[in-house]
PDB file of C-alpha atoms in Angstrom:
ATOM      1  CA  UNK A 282      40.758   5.292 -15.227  1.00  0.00           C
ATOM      2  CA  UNK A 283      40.628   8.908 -16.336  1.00  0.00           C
ATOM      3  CA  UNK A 284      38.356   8.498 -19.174  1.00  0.00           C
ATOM      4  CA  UNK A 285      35.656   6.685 -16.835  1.00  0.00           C
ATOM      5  CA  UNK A 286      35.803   9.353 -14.189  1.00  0.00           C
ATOM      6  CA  UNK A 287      35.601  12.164 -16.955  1.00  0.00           C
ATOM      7  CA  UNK A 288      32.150   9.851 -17.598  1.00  0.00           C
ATOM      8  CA  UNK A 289      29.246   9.954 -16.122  1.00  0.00           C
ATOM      9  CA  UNK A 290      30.095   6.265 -14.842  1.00  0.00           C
ATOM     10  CA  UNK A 291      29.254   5.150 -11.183  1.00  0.00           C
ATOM     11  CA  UNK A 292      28.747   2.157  -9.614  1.00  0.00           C
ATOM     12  CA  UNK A 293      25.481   2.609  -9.878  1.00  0.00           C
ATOM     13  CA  UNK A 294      24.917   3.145 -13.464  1.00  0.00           C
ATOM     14  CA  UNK A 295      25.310   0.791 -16.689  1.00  0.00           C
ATOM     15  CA  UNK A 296      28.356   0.773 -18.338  1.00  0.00           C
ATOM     16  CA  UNK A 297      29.014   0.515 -21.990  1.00  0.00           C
ATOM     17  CA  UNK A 298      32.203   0.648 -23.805  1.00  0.00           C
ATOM     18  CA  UNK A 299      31.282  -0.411 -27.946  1.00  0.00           C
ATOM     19  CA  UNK A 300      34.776  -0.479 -29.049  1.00  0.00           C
ATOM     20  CA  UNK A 301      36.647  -1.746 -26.288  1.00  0.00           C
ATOM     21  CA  UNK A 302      39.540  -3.757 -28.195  1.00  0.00           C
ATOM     22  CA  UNK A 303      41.133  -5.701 -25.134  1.00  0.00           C
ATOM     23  CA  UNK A 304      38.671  -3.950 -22.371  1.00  0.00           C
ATOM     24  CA  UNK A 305      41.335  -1.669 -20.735  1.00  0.00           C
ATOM     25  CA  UNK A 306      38.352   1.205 -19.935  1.00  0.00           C
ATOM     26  CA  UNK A 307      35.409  -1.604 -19.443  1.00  0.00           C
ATOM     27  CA  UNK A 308      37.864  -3.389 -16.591  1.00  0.00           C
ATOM     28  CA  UNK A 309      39.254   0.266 -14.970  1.00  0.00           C
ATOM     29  CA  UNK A 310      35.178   0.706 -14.739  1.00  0.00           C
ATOM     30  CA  UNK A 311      35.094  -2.427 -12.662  1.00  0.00           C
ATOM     31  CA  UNK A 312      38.020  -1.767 -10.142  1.00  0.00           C
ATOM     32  CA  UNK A 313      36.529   1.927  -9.409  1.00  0.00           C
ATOM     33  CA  UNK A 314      32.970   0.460  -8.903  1.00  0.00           C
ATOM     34  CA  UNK A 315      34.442  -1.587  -6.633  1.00  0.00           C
ATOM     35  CA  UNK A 316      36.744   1.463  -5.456  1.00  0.00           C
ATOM     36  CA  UNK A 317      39.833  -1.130  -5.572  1.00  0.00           C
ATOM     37  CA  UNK A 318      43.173   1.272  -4.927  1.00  0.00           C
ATOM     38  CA  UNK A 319      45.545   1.063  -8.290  1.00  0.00           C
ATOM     39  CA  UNK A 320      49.044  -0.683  -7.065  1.00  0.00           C
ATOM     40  CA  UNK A 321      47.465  -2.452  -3.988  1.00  0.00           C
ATOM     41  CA  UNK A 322      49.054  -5.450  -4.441  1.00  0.00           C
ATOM     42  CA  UNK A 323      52.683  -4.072  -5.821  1.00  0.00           C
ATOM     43  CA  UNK A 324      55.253  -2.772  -3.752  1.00  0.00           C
ATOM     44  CA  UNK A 325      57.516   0.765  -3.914  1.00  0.00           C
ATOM     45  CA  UNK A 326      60.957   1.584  -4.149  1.00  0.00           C
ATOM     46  CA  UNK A 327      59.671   4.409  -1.697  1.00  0.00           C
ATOM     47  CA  UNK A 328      58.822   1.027   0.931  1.00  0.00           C
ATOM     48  CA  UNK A 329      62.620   1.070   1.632  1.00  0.00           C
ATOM     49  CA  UNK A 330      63.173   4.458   2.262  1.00  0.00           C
ATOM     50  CA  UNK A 331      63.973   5.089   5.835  1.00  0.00           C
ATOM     51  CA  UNK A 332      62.173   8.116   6.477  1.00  0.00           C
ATOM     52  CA  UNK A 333      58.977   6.554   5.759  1.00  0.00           C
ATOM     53  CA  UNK A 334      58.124   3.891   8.671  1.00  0.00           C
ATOM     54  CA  UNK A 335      56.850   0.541   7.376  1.00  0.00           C
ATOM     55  CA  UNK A 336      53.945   1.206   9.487  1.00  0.00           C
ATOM     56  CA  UNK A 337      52.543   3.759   7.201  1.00  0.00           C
ATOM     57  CA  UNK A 338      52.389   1.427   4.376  1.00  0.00           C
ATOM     58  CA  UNK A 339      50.702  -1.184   6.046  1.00  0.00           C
ATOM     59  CA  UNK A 340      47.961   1.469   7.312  1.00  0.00           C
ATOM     60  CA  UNK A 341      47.476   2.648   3.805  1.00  0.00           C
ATOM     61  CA  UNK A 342      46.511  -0.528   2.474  1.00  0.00           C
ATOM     62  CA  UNK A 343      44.595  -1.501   5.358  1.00  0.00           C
ATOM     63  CA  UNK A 344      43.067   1.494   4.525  1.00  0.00           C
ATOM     64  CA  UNK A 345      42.668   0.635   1.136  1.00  0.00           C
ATOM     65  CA  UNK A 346      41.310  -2.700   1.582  1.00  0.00           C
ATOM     66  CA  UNK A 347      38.748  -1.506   4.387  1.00  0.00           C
ATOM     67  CA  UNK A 348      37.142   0.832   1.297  1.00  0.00           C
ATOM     68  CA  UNK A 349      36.904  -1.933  -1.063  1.00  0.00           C
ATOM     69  CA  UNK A 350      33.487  -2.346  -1.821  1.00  0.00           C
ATOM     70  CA  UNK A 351      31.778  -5.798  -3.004  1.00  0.00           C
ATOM     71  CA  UNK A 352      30.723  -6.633  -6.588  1.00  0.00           C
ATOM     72  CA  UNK A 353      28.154  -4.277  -7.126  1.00  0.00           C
ATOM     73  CA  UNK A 354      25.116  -5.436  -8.895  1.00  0.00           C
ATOM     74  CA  UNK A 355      25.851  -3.660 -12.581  1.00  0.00           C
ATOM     75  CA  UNK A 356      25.607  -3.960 -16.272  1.00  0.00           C
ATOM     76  CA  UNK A 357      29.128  -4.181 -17.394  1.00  0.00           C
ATOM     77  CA  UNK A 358      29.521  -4.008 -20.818  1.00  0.00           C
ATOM     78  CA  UNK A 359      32.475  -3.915 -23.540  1.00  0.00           C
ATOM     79  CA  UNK A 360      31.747  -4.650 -27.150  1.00  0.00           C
ATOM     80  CA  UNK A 361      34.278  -5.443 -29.948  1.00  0.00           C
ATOM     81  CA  UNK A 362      34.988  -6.931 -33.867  1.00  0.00           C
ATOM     82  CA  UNK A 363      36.061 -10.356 -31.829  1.00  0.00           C
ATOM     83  CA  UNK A 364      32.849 -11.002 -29.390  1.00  0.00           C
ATOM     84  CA  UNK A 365      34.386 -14.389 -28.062  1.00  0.00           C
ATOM     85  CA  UNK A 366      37.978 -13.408 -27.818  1.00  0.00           C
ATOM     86  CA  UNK A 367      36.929  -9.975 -25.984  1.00  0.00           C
ATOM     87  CA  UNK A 368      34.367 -11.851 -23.076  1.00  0.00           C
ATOM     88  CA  UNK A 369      37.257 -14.627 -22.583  1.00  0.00           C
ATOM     89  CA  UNK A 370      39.812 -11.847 -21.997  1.00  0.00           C
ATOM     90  CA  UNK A 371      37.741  -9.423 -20.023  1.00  0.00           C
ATOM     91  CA  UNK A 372      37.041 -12.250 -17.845  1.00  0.00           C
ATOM     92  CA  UNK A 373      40.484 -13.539 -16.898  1.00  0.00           C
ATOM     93  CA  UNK A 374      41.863  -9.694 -16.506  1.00  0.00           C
ATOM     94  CA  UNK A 375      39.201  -8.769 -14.235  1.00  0.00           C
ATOM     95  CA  UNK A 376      39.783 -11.541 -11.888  1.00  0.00           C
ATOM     96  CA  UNK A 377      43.170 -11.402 -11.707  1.00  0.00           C
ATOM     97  CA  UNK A 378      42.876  -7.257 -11.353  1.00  0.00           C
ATOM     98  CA  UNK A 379      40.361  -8.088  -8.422  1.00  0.00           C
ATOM     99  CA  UNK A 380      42.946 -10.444  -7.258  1.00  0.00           C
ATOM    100  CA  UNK A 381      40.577 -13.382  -7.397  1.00  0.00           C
ATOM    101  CA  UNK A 382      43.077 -15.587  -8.578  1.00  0.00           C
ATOM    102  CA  UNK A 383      41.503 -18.954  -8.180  1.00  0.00           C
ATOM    103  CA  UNK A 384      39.130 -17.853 -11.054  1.00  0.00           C
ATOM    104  CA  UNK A 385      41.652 -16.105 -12.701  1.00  0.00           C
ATOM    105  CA  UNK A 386      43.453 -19.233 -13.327  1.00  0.00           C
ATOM    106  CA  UNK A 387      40.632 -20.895 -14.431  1.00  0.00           C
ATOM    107  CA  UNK A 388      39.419 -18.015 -17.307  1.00  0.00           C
ATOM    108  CA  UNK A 389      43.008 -17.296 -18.179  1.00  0.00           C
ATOM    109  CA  UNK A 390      43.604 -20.534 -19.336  1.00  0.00           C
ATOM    110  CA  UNK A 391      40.920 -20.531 -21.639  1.00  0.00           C
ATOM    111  CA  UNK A 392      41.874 -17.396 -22.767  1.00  0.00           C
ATOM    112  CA  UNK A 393      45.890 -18.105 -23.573  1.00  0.00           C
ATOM    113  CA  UNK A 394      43.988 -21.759 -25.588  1.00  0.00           C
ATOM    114  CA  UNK A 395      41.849 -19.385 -27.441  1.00  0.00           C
ATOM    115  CA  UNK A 396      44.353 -16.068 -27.797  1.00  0.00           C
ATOM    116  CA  UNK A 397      47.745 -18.165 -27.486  1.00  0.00           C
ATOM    117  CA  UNK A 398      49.693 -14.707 -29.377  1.00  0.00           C
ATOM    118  CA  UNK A 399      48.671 -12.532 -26.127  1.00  0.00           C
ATOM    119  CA  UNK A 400      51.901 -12.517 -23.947  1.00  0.00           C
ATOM    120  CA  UNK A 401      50.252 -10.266 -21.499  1.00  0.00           C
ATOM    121  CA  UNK A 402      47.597 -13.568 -20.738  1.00  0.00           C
ATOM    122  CA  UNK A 403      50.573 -15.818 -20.496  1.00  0.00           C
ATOM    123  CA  UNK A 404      52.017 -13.161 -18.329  1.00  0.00           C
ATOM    124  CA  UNK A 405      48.800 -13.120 -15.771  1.00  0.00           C
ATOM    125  CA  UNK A 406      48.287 -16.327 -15.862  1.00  0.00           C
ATOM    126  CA  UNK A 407      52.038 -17.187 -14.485  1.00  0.00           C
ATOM    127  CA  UNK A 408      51.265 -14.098 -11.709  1.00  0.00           C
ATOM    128  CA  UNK A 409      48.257 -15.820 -10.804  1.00  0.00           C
ATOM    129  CA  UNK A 410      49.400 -19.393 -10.192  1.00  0.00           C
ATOM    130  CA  UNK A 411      52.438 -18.010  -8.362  1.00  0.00           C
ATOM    131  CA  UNK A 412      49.440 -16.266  -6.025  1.00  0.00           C
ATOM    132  CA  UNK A 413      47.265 -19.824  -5.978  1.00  0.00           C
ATOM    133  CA  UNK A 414      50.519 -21.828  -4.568  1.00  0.00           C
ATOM    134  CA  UNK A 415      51.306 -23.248  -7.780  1.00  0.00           C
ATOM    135  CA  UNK A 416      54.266 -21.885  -8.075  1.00  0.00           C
ATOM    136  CA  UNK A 417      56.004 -24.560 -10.156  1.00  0.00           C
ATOM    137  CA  UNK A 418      53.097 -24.214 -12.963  1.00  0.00           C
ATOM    138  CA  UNK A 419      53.828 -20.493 -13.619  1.00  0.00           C
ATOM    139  CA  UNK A 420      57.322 -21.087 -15.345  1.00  0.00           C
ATOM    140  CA  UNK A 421      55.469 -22.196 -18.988  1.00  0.00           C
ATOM    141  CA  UNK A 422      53.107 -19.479 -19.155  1.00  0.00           C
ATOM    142  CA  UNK A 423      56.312 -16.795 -18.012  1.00  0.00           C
ATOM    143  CA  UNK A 424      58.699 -18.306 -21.108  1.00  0.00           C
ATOM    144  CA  UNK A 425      55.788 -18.021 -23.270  1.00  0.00           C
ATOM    145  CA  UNK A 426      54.793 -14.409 -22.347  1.00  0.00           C
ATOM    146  CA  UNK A 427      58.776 -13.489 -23.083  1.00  0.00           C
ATOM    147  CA  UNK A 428      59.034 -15.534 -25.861  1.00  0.00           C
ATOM    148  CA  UNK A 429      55.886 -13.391 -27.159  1.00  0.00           C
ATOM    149  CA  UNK A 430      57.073  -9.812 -26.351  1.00  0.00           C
ATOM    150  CA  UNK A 431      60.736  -9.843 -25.157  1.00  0.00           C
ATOM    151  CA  UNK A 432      60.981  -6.374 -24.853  1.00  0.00           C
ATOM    152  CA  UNK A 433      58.251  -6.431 -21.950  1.00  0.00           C
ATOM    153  CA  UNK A 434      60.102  -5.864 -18.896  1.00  0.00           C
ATOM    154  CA  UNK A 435      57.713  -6.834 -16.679  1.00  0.00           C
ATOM    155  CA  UNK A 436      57.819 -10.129 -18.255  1.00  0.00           C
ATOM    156  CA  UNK A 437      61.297 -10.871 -18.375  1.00  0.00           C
ATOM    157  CA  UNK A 438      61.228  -9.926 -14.516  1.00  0.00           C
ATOM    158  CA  UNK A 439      58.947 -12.117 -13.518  1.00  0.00           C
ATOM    159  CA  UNK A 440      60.470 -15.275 -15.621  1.00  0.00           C
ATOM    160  CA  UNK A 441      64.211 -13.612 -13.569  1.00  0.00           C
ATOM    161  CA  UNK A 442      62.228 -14.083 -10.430  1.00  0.00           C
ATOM    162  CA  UNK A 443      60.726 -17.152 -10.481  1.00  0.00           C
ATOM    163  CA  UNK A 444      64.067 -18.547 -12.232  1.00  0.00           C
ATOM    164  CA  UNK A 445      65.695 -17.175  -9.300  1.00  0.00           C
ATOM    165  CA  UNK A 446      63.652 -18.672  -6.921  1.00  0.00           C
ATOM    166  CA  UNK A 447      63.035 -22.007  -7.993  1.00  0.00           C
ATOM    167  CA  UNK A 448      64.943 -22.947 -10.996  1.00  0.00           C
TER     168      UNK A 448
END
């Protein structure tokens, strides 16, 4: 996010990242042209501390949500060596960073058929089906993300989780 506010970037300008590799710039470009807050849909150790009232959260991301702004009208764009690979995985990121996760589901899956060695599509595509209500459809794509990259905590937290909760 750094690098595209050190730009010139703004959500009304073009966008162009040439050697974007897996689109990390191209898709913080999208979340601040649509001024979505980073860790808006995580929660905080800090949540449970009892000098900060719950209601503070909660009016921070009401807050945050009430400054989202729509999808603006913008050229996007994030070249690489793999064209194909690059547009199926910038697709499924953004939407599950926008939290859309009905389309998430829907690019990711193309994405972990065409890239089936990126854990971190297995590992958005199990967080988005947990989001959708298909909860019982996220436990394949959560063993394959650890299987991919054990050493991913995140992973092997959510596979903990979900094992917890319905296995």
């Amino acid at each position: 996010a750094a690098l595209v506010q050190l730009s010139y970037y703004n959500r009304e300008r073009p966008f162009l990242d040439p050697f974007c590799g897996t689109g990390t710039i191209a898709i913080e470009a999208a979340m601040i042209a649509r001024n979505l807050a980073p860790g808006r849909s995580r929660t905080f150790a800090a949540e449970k501390w009892l000098r900060v009232p719950r209601r503070l959260w909660d009016d921070a991301r009401a807050e945050a949500r009430d400054l989202q702004q729509p999808a603006p009208d913008f050229t996007l764009v994030g070249t690489d060596i793999d064209a194909e690979a690059l547009v199926i995985d910038l697709e499924g990121a953004a939407y599950f960073r926008w939290e859309d996760y009905d389309k998430a589901v829907a690019a990711l899956r193309e994405a972990v058929a065409t890239l089936p060695e990126r854990a971190d599509l297995h590992w958005m595509l199990g967080q988005s089906l947990e989001k959708t209500g298909a909860p019982a459809d996220a436990a394949e794509p959560y063993r394959r993300a650890v299987a991919l990259a054990p050493e991913r905590v995140a992973y092997r937290y959510a596979l903990g989780r979900w094992e917890m909760a319905h296995g």
